[in-house]
Coordinates of C-alpha atoms (C1' of nucleotides) in Angstrom, one line a residue:
Chain A
M22 CA 76.0 108.2 150.1
L23 CA 79.2 106.9 151.5
S24 CA 81.0 108.2 154.6
R25 CA 84.5 109.5 154.2
Q26 CA 85.9 106.2 155.5
Q27 CA 83.7 104.1 153.2
Y28 CA 84.8 106.3 150.3
E29 CA 88.5 105.7 151.1
E30 CA 87.8 101.9 151.4
A31 CA 85.9 101.8 148.2
S32 CA 88.3 103.8 146.1
R33 CA 91.0 101.4 146.8
L34 CA 89.2 98.5 145.1
Q35 CA 90.8 96.7 142.2
I36 CA 88.0 97.8 139.9
F37 CA 89.1 101.4 140.2
S38 CA 92.9 100.9 139.8
G39 CA 94.3 103.2 137.2
C40 CA 91.1 105.2 136.9
R41 CA 91.1 109.0 137.0
P42 CA 89.9 110.4 140.3
E43 CA 87.0 112.2 138.6
T44 CA 85.8 108.8 137.3
I45 CA 86.0 107.3 140.8
A46 CA 84.2 110.3 142.3
M47 CA 81.4 110.1 139.7
L48 CA 81.0 106.4 140.2
L49 CA 80.8 106.7 144.0
E50 CA 78.5 109.7 143.8
G51 CA 75.3 107.8 144.0
A52 CA 76.8 104.6 145.4
F53 CA 75.9 102.5 148.4
L54 CA 78.0 100.2 150.6
H55 CA 75.8 97.8 152.4
R56 CA 76.0 94.6 154.4
F57 CA 73.4 92.0 153.6
P58 CA 72.3 89.0 155.6
E59 CA 71.9 85.5 154.1
R60 CA 69.0 84.8 151.8
I61 CA 68.5 88.4 150.7
D62 CA 67.9 88.7 147.0
L63 CA 70.1 91.4 145.4
A64 CA 68.9 91.1 141.8
K65 CA 66.0 89.5 140.0
E66 CA 65.9 87.7 136.7
A67 CA 64.3 89.7 133.9
E68 CA 64.6 93.1 135.7
T69 CA 66.9 95.7 134.3
P70 CA 69.6 96.5 136.9
D71 CA 70.0 99.9 138.5
F72 CA 73.4 99.1 140.1
L73 CA 76.6 97.3 139.3
H74 CA 77.3 95.1 142.4
V75 CA 80.8 94.5 143.6
V76 CA 81.4 91.9 146.3
I77 CA 83.7 93.1 149.0
S78 CA 83.2 90.1 151.3
G79 CA 80.9 87.2 151.7
A80 CA 79.4 85.2 148.8
V81 CA 76.6 85.6 146.4
E82 CA 74.8 82.8 144.4
L83 CA 73.6 83.5 140.9
Y84 CA 70.7 81.4 139.8
A85 CA 68.2 81.1 137.0
H86 CA 64.7 79.7 136.4
Y87 CA 62.9 78.0 133.6
R88 CA 59.4 76.7 134.0
D89 CA 59.4 75.2 137.5
R90 CA 63.1 74.4 137.5
E91 CA 65.9 76.4 139.0
T92 CA 69.7 76.1 138.8
T93 CA 72.8 77.8 140.1
I94 CA 74.9 79.4 137.5
E95 CA 77.8 80.5 139.7
V96 CA 78.9 81.5 143.2
I97 CA 80.7 84.9 143.4
G98 CA 83.1 86.0 146.0
P99 CA 85.4 89.0 146.5
P100 CA 86.7 91.0 144.6
N101 CA 84.3 90.2 141.7
S102 CA 81.3 92.0 140.5
F103 CA 78.1 90.6 139.2
I104 CA 75.3 91.4 136.7
T105 CA 78.1 93.3 135.0
A106 CA 77.1 92.4 131.4
A107 CA 73.5 93.5 132.0
V108 CA 74.6 96.8 133.4
V109 CA 77.0 97.4 130.5
L110 CA 74.4 96.6 127.9
D111 CA 71.5 98.1 129.8
L112 CA 69.5 94.9 129.3
P113 CA 67.5 92.7 131.7
N114 CA 69.3 90.3 134.1
L115 CA 69.6 86.7 132.9
K116 CA 69.9 85.5 136.5
S117 CA 68.9 86.3 140.0
A118 CA 71.3 86.9 142.8
R119 CA 71.0 85.9 146.4
V120 CA 73.4 86.2 149.4
I121 CA 74.5 82.8 150.6
E122 CA 77.2 84.1 153.0
P123 CA 76.7 87.4 154.8
A124 CA 78.1 89.9 152.4
K125 CA 79.4 93.4 152.0
I126 CA 78.4 94.9 148.7
L127 CA 79.4 98.1 146.9
M128 CA 76.6 99.2 144.5
L129 CA 77.5 101.6 141.7
P130 CA 74.8 103.3 139.7
A131 CA 74.4 101.6 136.4
A132 CA 74.1 104.9 134.4
S133 CA 77.3 106.2 135.9
V134 CA 79.1 102.9 135.0
R135 CA 78.0 103.2 131.4
K136 CA 79.1 106.9 131.3
A137 CA 82.5 106.1 132.8
L138 CA 82.9 103.3 130.3
N139 CA 83.0 105.8 127.4
E140 CA 85.0 108.5 129.2
D141 CA 87.8 106.7 131.0
A142 CA 89.8 104.1 129.1
A143 CA 91.3 102.7 132.3
F144 CA 87.9 102.0 133.7
A145 CA 86.6 100.5 130.5
A146 CA 89.7 98.3 130.3
R147 CA 89.0 97.1 133.9
I148 CA 85.4 96.3 133.0
A149 CA 86.6 94.5 129.9
T150 CA 89.1 92.3 131.9
E151 CA 86.3 91.8 134.5
L152 CA 84.0 90.6 131.7
A153 CA 86.7 88.6 130.0
T154 CA 87.4 86.8 133.3
A155 CA 83.7 86.1 133.8
Y156 CA 83.4 84.8 130.3
R157 CA 86.2 82.4 130.7
Y158 CA 84.8 81.3 134.0
I159 CA 81.5 80.4 132.6
T160 CA 83.1 78.9 129.5
K161 CA 84.9 76.4 131.8
D162 CA 81.6 75.7 133.5
L163 CA 79.9 75.0 130.2
K164 CA 82.8 72.6 129.2
N165 CA 82.5 71.0 132.6
Q166 CA 78.8 70.4 132.0
K167 CA 79.0 69.2 128.5
L168 CA 82.1 67.1 128.7
R169 CA 82.0 65.4 132.1
S170 CA 79.7 63.1 134.0
S171 CA 78.3 64.3 137.4
L172 CA 80.7 62.1 139.3
E173 CA 83.7 63.6 137.3
R174 CA 82.4 67.1 138.1
L175 CA 82.2 66.3 141.8
A176 CA 85.6 64.7 141.9
N177 CA 87.1 67.7 140.1
W178 CA 85.4 70.1 142.4
L179 CA 86.9 68.3 145.3
V180 CA 90.4 68.3 143.8
R181 CA 90.2 72.0 143.0
R182 CA 88.9 73.0 146.4
D183 CA 91.6 71.0 148.0
R184 CA 94.3 72.7 145.9
E185 CA 92.8 76.1 146.6
S186 CA 92.9 75.6 150.3
G187 CA 96.4 74.4 150.6
S188 CA 96.3 70.8 149.6
R189 CA 95.9 69.6 153.2
H190 CA 93.3 67.0 152.1
R191 CA 90.6 68.5 154.3
V192 CA 87.9 70.4 152.4
V193 CA 84.9 72.1 153.9
I194 CA 81.8 72.8 151.8
P195 CA 81.3 76.5 152.3
F196 CA 77.5 76.4 151.8
E197 CA 74.6 74.1 151.8
K198 CA 75.0 70.9 149.9
R199 CA 72.0 71.6 147.8
V200 CA 73.7 74.7 146.4
L201 CA 76.8 72.6 145.6
A202 CA 74.5 70.1 143.8
A203 CA 72.9 72.8 141.8
Q204 CA 76.2 74.4 140.9
L205 CA 77.5 71.0 139.7
G206 CA 74.3 70.5 137.7
M207 CA 72.8 67.7 139.7
V208 CA 70.0 66.9 142.0
P209 CA 70.8 66.8 145.8
E210 CA 70.1 63.1 145.9
N211 CA 72.6 62.5 143.3
L212 CA 75.2 64.5 145.2
S213 CA 74.7 62.2 148.2
R214 CA 75.2 59.1 145.9
G215 CA 78.2 60.8 144.4
F216 CA 79.8 61.1 147.8
A217 CA 78.9 57.5 148.6
T218 CA 80.7 56.4 145.4
L219 CA 83.7 58.6 146.3
A220 CA 84.1 56.5 149.5
R221 CA 85.6 53.8 147.2
F222 CA 88.2 56.4 146.2
G223 CA 89.2 57.3 149.8
V224 CA 86.9 60.2 150.4
K225 CA 85.2 60.4 153.9
V226 CA 82.3 62.7 154.5
K227 CA 81.2 64.1 157.9
G228 CA 78.6 66.7 157.4
S229 CA 80.2 69.4 155.4
A230 CA 83.7 68.3 156.2
L231 CA 85.4 66.2 153.7
E232 CA 88.6 64.2 154.0
I233 CA 90.7 62.9 151.2
H234 CA 92.6 59.8 152.2
D235 CA 93.9 58.8 148.8
P236 CA 94.7 61.9 146.8
Q237 CA 96.1 59.9 144.0
A238 CA 93.1 57.7 143.5
L239 CA 90.9 60.8 143.5
E240 CA 93.1 62.6 140.9
N241 CA 93.0 59.5 138.7
L242 CA 89.3 59.6 138.8
A243 CA 89.0 63.3 138.3
K244 CA 91.7 63.8 135.6
P245 CA 91.7 67.5 136.1
D246 CA 92.4 69.7 133.0
P247 CA 93.9 73.1 133.3
L248 CA 91.6 74.4 130.6
I249 CA 88.6 73.6 132.7
D250 CA 89.8 73.6 136.3
D251 CA 92.6 76.1 136.7
P252 CA 91.1 79.2 138.3
S253 CA 94.0 81.4 137.1
S254 CA 94.0 80.5 133.5
Chain B
M23 CA 99.2 94.3 105.4
L24 CA 96.0 95.5 104.0
S25 CA 95.4 97.1 100.6
R26 CA 93.8 100.6 100.6
Q27 CA 90.5 99.1 99.8
Q28 CA 90.7 96.5 102.5
Y29 CA 91.7 99.2 104.9
E30 CA 88.6 101.2 104.0
E31 CA 86.4 98.1 104.4
A32 CA 87.9 97.1 107.7
S33 CA 87.8 100.6 109.3
R34 CA 84.0 100.7 108.8
L35 CA 83.5 97.7 111.0
Q36 CA 81.3 98.0 114.1
I37 CA 84.1 97.2 116.4
F38 CA 85.9 100.5 115.4
S39 CA 82.8 102.8 115.6
G40 CA 83.6 105.8 117.7
C41 CA 87.3 105.0 117.9
R42 CA 90.0 107.5 117.2
P43 CA 91.6 107.3 113.8
E44 CA 95.0 106.7 115.4
T45 CA 93.6 103.7 117.2
I46 CA 92.2 102.2 114.1
A47 CA 95.5 102.8 112.3
M48 CA 97.5 101.1 115.0
L49 CA 95.1 98.1 115.1
L50 CA 95.2 97.7 111.3
E51 CA 99.0 98.2 111.2
G52 CA 99.9 94.5 111.5
A53 CA 96.4 93.2 110.6
F54 CA 95.4 90.6 108.0
L55 CA 92.2 90.2 106.1
H56 CA 91.9 86.6 104.8
R57 CA 89.4 84.2 103.3
F58 CA 89.5 80.7 104.7
P59 CA 88.0 77.5 103.3
E60 CA 86.0 75.0 105.3
R61 CA 87.6 72.9 108.0
I62 CA 90.6 75.2 108.5
D63 CA 91.6 75.6 112.1
L64 CA 91.9 79.3 113.1
A65 CA 92.8 78.8 116.8
K66 CA 93.8 75.9 119.0
E67 CA 92.9 75.2 122.5
A68 CA 95.7 75.8 125.1
E69 CA 97.6 78.1 122.7
T70 CA 98.0 81.8 123.5
P71 CA 96.4 83.8 120.7
D72 CA 98.4 86.2 118.6
F73 CA 95.4 87.8 116.9
L74 CA 91.9 88.9 117.7
H75 CA 89.6 87.4 115.0
V76 CA 86.6 89.3 113.7
V77 CA 84.2 87.4 111.4
I78 CA 83.2 89.5 108.4
S79 CA 81.4 86.7 106.6
G80 CA 80.9 82.9 106.9
A81 CA 80.8 80.9 110.1
V82 CA 83.2 79.6 112.7
E83 CA 82.7 76.8 115.1
L84 CA 84.2 77.0 118.6
Y85 CA 84.8 73.6 120.2
A86 CA 86.6 72.1 123.1
H87 CA 88.1 68.8 124.2
Y88 CA 88.3 66.8 127.4
R89 CA 89.9 63.3 127.4
D90 CA 88.6 61.8 124.2
R91 CA 85.5 63.8 124.1
E92 CA 84.7 66.9 122.1
T93 CA 81.9 69.4 122.1
T94 CA 80.9 72.5 120.3
I95 CA 80.6 75.6 122.5
E96 CA 79.2 78.0 120.0
V97 CA 78.9 79.0 116.3
I98 CA 80.0 82.5 115.5
G99 CA 78.9 84.5 112.5
P100 CA 79.4 88.2 111.5
P101 CA 79.9 90.7 112.8
N102 CA 81.2 89.0 116.0
S103 CA 84.7 88.4 117.1
F104 CA 86.1 85.4 118.9
I105 CA 88.8 84.3 121.3
T106 CA 88.3 87.9 122.5
A107 CA 88.6 87.1 126.2
A108 CA 91.9 85.2 125.7
V109 CA 93.3 88.2 123.8
V110 CA 92.3 90.7 126.4
L111 CA 93.8 88.7 129.3
D112 CA 96.7 87.3 127.3
L113 CA 95.9 83.8 128.4
P114 CA 95.6 80.5 126.5
N115 CA 92.5 79.7 124.5
L116 CA 89.9 77.7 126.2
K117 CA 88.5 76.5 122.9
S118 CA 89.6 75.8 119.3
A119 CA 88.1 77.4 116.3
R120 CA 87.4 75.9 112.9
V121 CA 85.7 77.3 109.8
I122 CA 82.4 75.6 109.0
E123 CA 81.3 77.9 106.3
P124 CA 83.9 79.7 104.0
A125 CA 84.8 82.8 106.0
K126 CA 86.3 86.2 105.6
I127 CA 88.2 87.0 108.8
L128 CA 89.9 90.2 110.0
M129 CA 92.9 89.4 112.3
L130 CA 94.1 92.2 114.6
P131 CA 97.4 91.7 116.5
A132 CA 96.7 90.8 120.1
A133 CA 99.3 93.2 121.5
S134 CA 97.8 96.1 119.6
V135 CA 94.4 95.2 120.9
R136 CA 95.6 95.2 124.5
K137 CA 97.4 98.5 123.9
A138 CA 94.3 100.1 122.3
L139 CA 92.2 98.9 125.2
N140 CA 94.1 101.2 127.6
E141 CA 94.4 104.2 125.4
D142 CA 91.1 104.6 123.7
A143 CA 88.0 104.5 125.8
A144 CA 85.7 104.1 122.8
F145 CA 87.5 101.0 121.7
A146 CA 87.7 99.6 125.3
A147 CA 83.9 100.3 125.5
R148 CA 83.4 98.4 122.3
I149 CA 85.4 95.4 123.5
A150 CA 83.5 95.6 126.8
T151 CA 80.1 95.4 125.0
E152 CA 81.4 92.7 122.7
L153 CA 82.5 90.6 125.8
A154 CA 79.2 91.4 127.6
T155 CA 77.3 90.1 124.6
A156 CA 79.4 87.0 124.4
Y157 CA 78.9 86.5 128.2
R158 CA 75.2 86.7 127.9
Y159 CA 75.2 84.4 124.9
I160 CA 77.1 81.7 126.8
T161 CA 75.0 82.2 129.9
K162 CA 71.9 81.5 127.9
D163 CA 73.6 78.4 126.6
L164 CA 74.4 77.2 130.1
K165 CA 70.9 77.8 131.2
N166 CA 69.7 75.9 128.1
Q167 CA 72.0 73.0 129.0
K168 CA 71.2 72.8 132.7
L169 CA 67.4 73.6 132.6
R170 CA 66.2 71.8 129.6
S171 CA 66.0 68.3 128.2
S172 CA 67.6 67.6 124.8
L173 CA 64.2 67.4 123.1
E174 CA 63.3 70.8 124.6
R175 CA 66.6 72.2 123.4
L176 CA 66.0 71.0 119.9
A177 CA 62.5 72.3 119.8
N178 CA 63.6 75.7 121.0
W179 CA 66.5 75.7 118.4
L180 CA 63.9 75.1 115.7
V181 CA 61.5 77.8 117.0
R182 CA 64.3 80.3 117.2
R183 CA 65.8 79.5 113.8
D184 CA 62.3 79.8 112.3
R185 CA 61.8 83.2 113.9
E186 CA 65.2 84.5 112.8
S187 CA 64.5 83.5 109.2
G188 CA 61.2 85.2 108.9
S189 CA 58.7 82.7 110.4
R190 CA 58.0 81.1 107.1
H191 CA 58.0 77.7 108.8
R192 CA 60.8 76.4 106.6
V193 CA 64.2 76.1 108.3
V194 CA 67.4 74.9 106.9
I195 CA 70.2 73.5 109.0
P196 CA 73.2 75.6 107.9
F197 CA 75.8 73.0 108.8
E198 CA 76.3 69.3 109.3
K199 CA 73.8 67.7 111.7
R200 CA 76.6 66.4 113.9
V201 CA 77.6 70.0 114.5
L202 CA 74.0 70.9 115.5
A203 CA 74.0 67.9 117.8
A204 CA 77.2 68.9 119.5
Q205 CA 76.0 72.4 119.9
L206 CA 72.8 71.2 121.5
G207 CA 74.8 69.0 123.8
M208 CA 73.7 65.6 122.4
V209 CA 75.1 62.8 120.4
P210 CA 74.2 62.6 116.7
E211 CA 72.0 59.5 117.2
N212 CA 70.0 61.3 119.7
L213 CA 69.4 64.2 117.4
S214 CA 67.9 61.8 114.8
R215 CA 65.6 60.4 117.5
G216 CA 64.8 63.9 118.5
F217 CA 63.6 64.7 115.0
A218 CA 61.7 61.5 114.9
T219 CA 59.9 62.5 118.0
L220 CA 59.2 66.0 116.6
A221 CA 57.3 64.3 113.8
R222 CA 54.4 63.9 116.3
F223 CA 54.5 67.7 116.7
G224 CA 54.2 68.4 113.0
V225 CA 57.8 68.7 112.0
K226 CA 58.9 67.1 108.7
V227 CA 62.6 66.4 107.9
K228 CA 64.1 66.1 104.4
G229 CA 67.8 66.1 104.7
S230 CA 68.8 69.5 106.2
A231 CA 65.5 71.1 105.2
L232 CA 62.9 71.2 108.0
E233 CA 59.2 72.0 107.7
I234 CA 57.0 73.1 110.6
H235 CA 53.4 72.1 109.9
D236 CA 52.0 72.9 113.3
P237 CA 53.8 75.9 114.7
Q238 CA 51.5 76.0 117.7
A239 CA 52.2 72.4 118.8
L240 CA 55.9 73.0 118.4
E241 CA 55.7 76.2 120.5
N242 CA 53.8 74.4 123.2
L243 CA 56.5 71.8 123.4
A244 CA 59.3 74.3 123.3
K245 CA 57.9 76.9 125.6
P246 CA 60.6 79.4 124.6
D247 CA 61.7 81.9 127.3
P248 CA 63.1 85.3 126.3
L249 CA 65.8 85.0 128.9
I250 CA 67.2 81.9 127.2
D251 CA 66.1 82.2 123.6
D252 CA 65.9 85.9 122.6
P253 CA 69.0 86.7 120.6
S254 CA 68.6 90.4 121.2
S255 CA 68.2 90.4 125.0
Chain C
dC4 C1' 78.7 50.2 90.1
dG5 C1' 81.9 50.0 94.5
dT6 C1' 83.2 52.9 98.3
dG7 C1' 83.0 56.0 102.0
dA8 C1' 80.9 59.6 104.8
dG9 C1' 76.9 61.2 107.1
dG10 C1' 72.7 59.9 108.9
dT11 C1' 69.2 56.6 110.8
dT12 C1' 67.4 52.8 113.6
dG13 C1' 67.3 49.2 117.2
dA14 C1' 68.8 46.9 121.5
dG15 C1' 71.0 47.2 125.7
dA16 C1' 73.6 49.5 129.3
dT17 C1' 74.4 53.5 132.1
dC18 C1' 73.4 57.7 134.1
dC19 C1' 70.4 60.5 136.2
dT20 C1' 65.9 61.8 138.1
dT21 C1' 61.6 61.1 140.6
dC22 C1' 59.1 59.7 144.4
dA23 C1' 58.8 58.1 148.9
dA24 C1' 60.4 56.9 153.4
dC25 C1' 63.5 57.8 156.9
dA26 C1' 67.4 59.7 159.8
dG27 C1' 69.7 63.5 162.2
dA28 C1' 70.1 68.2 163.6
dT29 C1' 68.0 72.3 165.1
dG30 C1' 64.4 75.2 167.0
dT31 C1' 60.0 76.2 169.5
dG32 C1' 56.5 76.2 172.9
dG33 C1' 54.5 74.0 176.7
Chain D
dC6 C1' 63.2 69.1 179.8
dC7 C1' 60.3 67.0 176.5
dA8 C1' 57.1 66.6 172.5
dC9 C1' 56.7 68.2 168.2
dA10 C1' 57.7 70.5 163.9
dT11 C1' 60.9 71.6 160.4
dC12 C1' 64.7 71.5 157.5
dT13 C1' 68.6 69.2 155.4
dG14 C1' 70.5 65.3 153.9
dT15 C1' 70.5 60.1 153.0
dT16 C1' 68.8 55.8 151.1
dG17 C1' 66.0 52.7 148.1
dA18 C1' 63.2 51.4 144.2
dA19 C1' 61.4 52.5 139.8
dG20 C1' 61.2 54.9 135.7
dG21 C1' 63.0 58.0 132.2
dA22 C1' 66.6 60.1 129.5
dT23 C1' 70.7 59.6 127.2
dC24 C1' 74.7 57.1 125.5
dT25 C1' 77.1 53.1 123.3
dC26 C1' 77.5 49.8 120.0
dA27 C1' 76.3 47.7 115.9
dA28 C1' 73.8 47.2 111.7
dC29 C1' 71.9 49.4 107.9
dC30 C1' 70.6 52.9 104.7
dT31 C1' 71.3 56.7 101.4
dC32 C1' 73.6 59.5 98.5
dA33 C1' 77.5 61.8 96.3
dC34 C1' 81.6 60.7 93.9
dG35 C1' 85.3 58.4 91.7

DNA sequence: CGTGAGGTTGAGATCCTTCAACAGATGTGG
DNA sequence: CCACATCTGTTGAAGGATCTCAACCTCACG
């Protein structure tokens, strides 16, 4: 149940661009637009989702369990959606989702999403591109995991973050280091040691603020590859 | 350029189910249906694809490079398509594809696929479910990689293969062991050692034929999890 | 029979994790 | 304002997992 203002805001989202007004109206019919504080769980592994979640602002961590182990699969920011695949296929979530940076989330009823998918080609095409992007994102992550050592992953994370924030050689870790460690597929202790090793390549660490004093040395170590690290490709 | 018979055969594929006849006609207009022998490369990393490939029979290995390393991302069989995400987004391939089991492949022109996506909701929905399935598949693989040891991955591969082939406790590796090793994210030597260790759990190896003499012991070791190992979820 | 490719085995190095202790920052209640 | 608890992150030592390198083995094939 959205207010008129919320409805206006929501309908301008990328995910609706090109869609028929009726489609948008149907999708927003039983929708919610909420702000969530940190640490709130928005979805749980193994449960079948009732809503497609679209991140308007903030950040959401997707993580998964096996036995007593846990790992982060990805961190989602605006304007991306999550648990999209589970909603499309009407199958249980493969991962849980928790807010790691206060977030505004648009929740679209799963049944409406599946209905719209078969009625509005533009919406279906948007969902397809959304899924294609997510697929490529996770493919890069899998390549990152299988083809690089943890130090290489860390170095490349740094290079990429720096590039994304204007190459001013000052990078801030936007969440807890443990989350970064899990995302990079290592244990927190190992992340510390990784940073310690990077000191030899001109990287200074002060809390969550990182300084790159020898960009060339770091790049030489990282050897970034567009087919793993370019966010746009 | 398909013969009448090939056209008939192709149009019955799952990927076209529910689509308008005009859509199917447009997609098959500049399509090819070919058989390819082993070792042929069907797509190359970093190139932008001209065709969407649908596997009718046989098997295709998707692999990727970084520096001098190579790894297998997945092995695709019928009736799945591959490099779908790159075609939808008109971006370079993140992986290469090679035939590892003589294959019959339907190739649909990429431009036609993108056109159909925006014109036929049923086709767009099919592509969306295709992508959603691929996304979940690779998500499971990433969980497998990040949450399990190589022995656990091997044990679970065995359990799953056995289940898929009728639980008769005789499993055949359908391709070279090196491919299996790469797929499981380990080096060939380590796969050998893995099998050697599994002997203690009642697994006998004769070439590419495997026998499971103590299914319970193997399951206890593997501890399969539906959210990683169930092909259907 | 040689030869070569795929697979196995062993020894050593490297990477990564575990466990334990400790440091620093933050918050709470007295 | 201080004593204490708690949480995050760091460091060290030890063990385990995985990889590298090299030798060897097996089998299909000319």
